């Protein structure tokens, strides 16, 4: 993305994102994110999407893998992933700004039918997240999509076409096969995505590896290996991350105690919940939530 397009994108995001955090736009599947200060690592589940940075920097950690991206770069997420994210460069004078474009898998699948993408002939399984440089062509596509906010009557007619162009440019990027594998019916990543959906929908319940493997049509050992290749964690660790993230959210928003929350997200032992919570967030539940609330008051 050239400097002129990045500056224009920065101005559009600034004009259309007055709130800290996520700002939905009039374009379906497109949102802006604004942050005016650096933050401690915050957990979240990233859905399949492309995030383009206009200003500032962010660090995303998937288990022990760290991904850093800044101006002129993008983040690809091809399956739902529980990650820890931290804005590392931001201020009131120069906020962290990104545009997030959700990946529409049916549209992506249709695009693959009309291209001879290299991923069509690959059987390898790759990590479901990656960073890359935003090419000038991709930057042009992103800025045209963002400009639609100044002509809202054009959005129903042109937005889908412009998002298709962004997907196409992403497929042509150095890491386009990561996105392509998600849309390929029968690919390892597409089958792992179906297991992820099962875990997300039933994260409070006990799920067996055999049950999840059956969904993907793999043996238990093959499923476990491919799942870890895509998500950097085992199915059990993935489910545990979802439970703990939901627990943290419940304790902050609903002001619930740890014992009530533990059982609500699927734990049978409060002691086990506290141990695993402290391992993930660095402090036991009561201390962690108190620190978070204190930090929120200072913002």
C-alpha positions in Angstrom: 0.0 0.0 0.0 1.5 3.3 -1.0 1.8 6.3 1.3 -1.0 8.2 -0.4 -3.5 5.4 0.0 -2.5 4.7 3.6 -3.0 8.4 4.5 -6.4 8.5 2.8 -7.4 5.3 4.6 -6.2 6.8 7.9 -8.5 9.8 7.4 -11.5 7.7 6.5 -11.1 5.5 9.6 -10.6 8.5 11.8 -13.8 10.1 10.5 -15.8 7.0 11.0 -14.5 5.6 14.3 -15.1 7.9 17.2 -15.3 5.1 19.8 -12.5 3.2 21.4 -12.4 -0.3 20.1 -14.6 -1.8 17.4 -16.6 0.6 15.2 -19.1 -1.1 12.9 -19.6 0.5 9.5 -22.5 0.7 7.0 -20.7 -1.9 4.9 -21.7 -5.4 6.0 -18.7 -7.4 7.2 -16.4 -4.3 7.5 -15.4 -2.7 10.7 -12.8 -0.1 12.0 -10.8 -0.4 15.2 -9.5 2.5 17.1 -7.1 2.5 20.1 -5.5 5.6 21.7 -3.3 3.9 24.2 -1.2 0.7 24.4 -2.8 -2.0 26.4 -2.0 -5.1 28.4 -2.6 -8.4 26.4 -6.3 -8.9 26.0 -7.9 -12.2 24.9 -10.3 -12.6 22.1 -11.5 -15.0 19.4 -10.6 -13.7 16.0 -13.0 -14.8 13.2 -11.9 -15.4 9.6 -10.9 -12.0 8.4 -8.3 -9.7 6.9 -7.1 -6.8 9.0 -5.2 -3.9 7.3 -3.2 -1.4 9.5 -3.4 2.3 8.7 -1.5 3.5 11.7 0.1 2.0 14.9 1.2 -1.5 15.6 -0.3 -4.6 17.2 1.0 -7.9 18.5 -1.1 -11.1 18.4 0.0 -14.2 20.3 -1.4 -17.7 19.4 -0.2 -20.0 22.1 3.6 -19.3 21.8 3.6 -17.9 18.3 3.8 -14.1 18.0 2.6 -12.1 15.0 3.4 -8.4 14.8 1.9 -6.1 12.1 2.0 -2.4 11.4 1.4 0.2 8.7 1.3 -1.2 5.2 0.8 -4.8 6.6 -2.1 -7.1 7.0 -3.1 -10.0 9.2 -4.9 -13.0 7.8 -7.0 -15.2 10.1 -8.5 -18.1 8.2 -10.3 -20.0 11.0 -11.7 -18.9 14.4 -8.7 -18.6 16.8 -8.5 -17.7 20.5 -5.6 -15.3 20.7 -4.1 -12.7 23.0 -3.8 -9.3 21.4 -1.9 -6.2 22.5 -1.7 -2.8 20.8 2.0 -1.8 21.1 2.1 1.6 19.3 -0.8 4.1 19.9 -1.5 7.5 21.4 -4.2 10.1 21.5 -2.3 12.1 18.8 -1.7 9.0 16.7 -4.3 6.3 17.4 -3.9 2.7 16.3 -6.3 2.3 13.3 -7.2 -0.8 11.3 -9.9 -1.8 8.8 -11.2 -5.3 9.3 -12.8 -7.2 6.4 -14.6 -10.5 7.3 -13.9 -13.4 5.0 -17.0 -14.6 3.2 -16.2 -18.3 2.6 -18.9 -19.0 -0.1 -17.6 -16.0 -2.1 -14.0 -17.2 -1.6 -15.0 -20.7 -2.8 -16.6 -19.3 -5.9 -13.4 -17.3 -6.7 -11.3 -20.4 -6.4 -13.5 -22.2 -9.0 -12.4 -19.5 -11.5 -8.7 -19.6 -10.7 -6.0 -22.2 -10.9 -4.7 -21.4 -7.5 -1.6 -23.4 -6.4 -3.5 -24.4 -3.2 -5.7 -26.6 -5.3 -2.8 -29.0 -5.7 -1.4 -28.9 -2.2 -2.2 -31.3 0.6 -0.3 -29.5 3.4 -1.8 -28.0 6.5 -0.6 -24.6 7.6 -1.2 -22.3 10.6 -4.6 -20.5 10.3 -3.0 -17.0 10.9 -0.3 -15.0 9.1 0.9 -11.5 8.5 2.0 -10.1 5.1 2.8 -6.9 3.2 -0.1 -5.1 1.6 0.7 -4.8 -2.1 -0.2 -1.7 -4.0 -2.9 -3.5 -5.9 -4.5 -4.8 -2.6 -4.2 -1.4 -1.1 -6.1 0.1 -4.0 -8.9 -2.4 -3.5 -9.1 -1.7 0.3 -9.2 2.1 -0.2 -12.0 1.8 -2.9 -14.0 -0.2 -0.4 -13.5 2.3 2.4 -14.4 5.2 0.1 -18.0 3.8 -0.2 -18.8 5.2 3.2 -18.9 8.7 1.6 -21.5 7.4 -1.0 -23.8 5.2 1.1 -26.2 4.6 -1.8 -23.5 2.8 -3.6 -22.8 0.3 -0.8 -25.6 -2.2 -1.7 -24.5 -2.3 -5.3 -20.7 -2.1 -5.1 -19.5 -3.4 -1.7 -19.7 -7.1 -2.4 -17.8 -6.6 -5.7 -15.1 -4.7 -4.0 -14.7 -7.3 -1.2 -14.4 -10.0 -3.9 -11.5 -8.0 -5.3 -9.8 -7.8 -1.9 -10.2 -11.6 -1.5 -8.8 -12.1 -5.0 -5.8 -9.9 -4.2 -5.3 -11.8 -0.9 -5.3 -15.1 -2.8 -2.5 -13.8 -5.0 -0.4 -12.8 -2.0 2.5 -14.8 -0.7 0.3 -16.4 1.9 -2.9 -16.7 -0.1 -2.9 -20.5 0.2 -3.7 -20.1 3.9 -7.0 -18.5 2.9 -7.6 -20.8 0.0 -7.3 -23.9 2.1 -10.2 -22.8 4.2 -12.5 -22.5 1.2 -11.4 -25.8 -0.4 -14.0 -28.4 0.3 -12.4 -31.5 1.8 -9.1 -29.8 2.5 -7.5 -30.4 5.9 -8.0 -26.8 7.0 -11.7 -26.8 5.9 -12.3 -30.1 7.9 -10.5 -28.7 11.0 -12.7 -25.6 10.7 -15.8 -27.8 11.0 -14.4 -29.3 14.2 -13.7 -25.8 15.5 -17.3 -24.8 14.9 -18.4 -27.9 16.9 -16.1 -26.9 19.8 -17.2 -23.2 19.7 -20.9 -24.2 19.8 -20.4 -26.7 22.6 -17.4 -25.4 24.5 -19.1 -26.0 27.9 -19.6 -29.7 27.2 -17.1 -32.5 27.4 -16.1 -33.5 23.8 -14.1 -36.5 22.9 -11.3 -36.5 20.4 -13.0 -39.5 18.6 -16.2 -37.5 18.3 -14.4 -34.5 16.8 -12.3 -36.7 14.5 -15.4 -38.3 13.2 -16.7 -34.9 12.1 -13.6 -34.3 10.0 -13.4 -37.9 8.6 -9.9 -38.3 10.1 -8.4 -40.8 12.5 -7.9 -39.5 16.0 -4.2 -39.2 15.6 -4.4 -37.5 12.2 -7.1 -35.1 13.5 -5.0 -34.1 16.5 -1.9 -33.4 14.4 -3.8 -31.4 11.8 -5.7 -29.4 14.5 -2.4 -28.5 16.1 -0.9 -27.4 12.8 -3.8 -25.0 12.2 -4.4 -23.7 15.7 -1.0 -24.2 17.5 -2.8 -26.0 20.2 -4.6 -29.3 21.0 -8.4 -29.5 20.8 -8.5 -29.7 24.6 -6.3 -26.5 24.9 -8.5 -24.8 22.3 -11.7 -25.6 24.3 -10.0 -24.5 27.5 -9.1 -21.2 26.0 -12.7 -20.5 24.9 -14.0 -21.4 28.4 -11.5 -19.1 30.2 -12.1 -16.2 27.8 -15.8 -16.5 28.3 -15.3 -16.8 32.1 -13.3 -13.6 32.1 -16.0 -11.8 30.2 -18.8 -13.0 32.5 -16.9 -11.9 35.6 -16.3 -8.4 34.2 -19.7 -7.7 32.6 -22.0 -9.6 35.0 -19.8 -9.2 38.1 -20.1 -12.9 38.8 -17.9 -14.7 41.4 -15.4 -17.3 40.3 -17.3 -20.3 41.6 -20.5 -19.5 39.7 -18.6 -18.6 36.6 -16.5 -21.8 36.7 -19.6 -24.1 36.6 -21.3 -21.9 34.0 -18.5 -22.4 31.5 -18.2 -26.1 32.0 -15.7 -26.6 34.9 -16.6 -29.2 37.6 -13.9 -28.0 40.0 -13.4 -24.4 41.1 -9.8 -25.1 42.1 -9.0 -26.4 38.7 -10.6 -23.4 37.1 -8.6 -21.0 39.3 -5.3 -22.8 38.4 -5.9 -22.8 34.7 -7.2 -19.2 34.8 -4.0 -18.0 36.5 -1.9 -20.0 34.1 -3.6 -18.2 31.1 -4.0 -14.7 32.5 -1.1 -14.4 34.9 -3.3 -14.0 38.1 -6.1 -15.9 39.8 -9.6 -14.7 38.9 -10.3 -12.2 41.8 -6.9 -10.5 41.4 -7.1 -10.4 37.6 -10.6 -8.9 37.5 -9.7 -6.3 40.2 -6.7 -5.2 38.2 -8.7 -5.0 35.0 -11.4 -2.9 36.6 -8.8 -0.5 38.1 -7.2 -0.2 34.6 -10.6 0.6 33.0 -11.2 3.4 35.6 -7.9 5.0 34.6 -8.7 5.1 30.9 
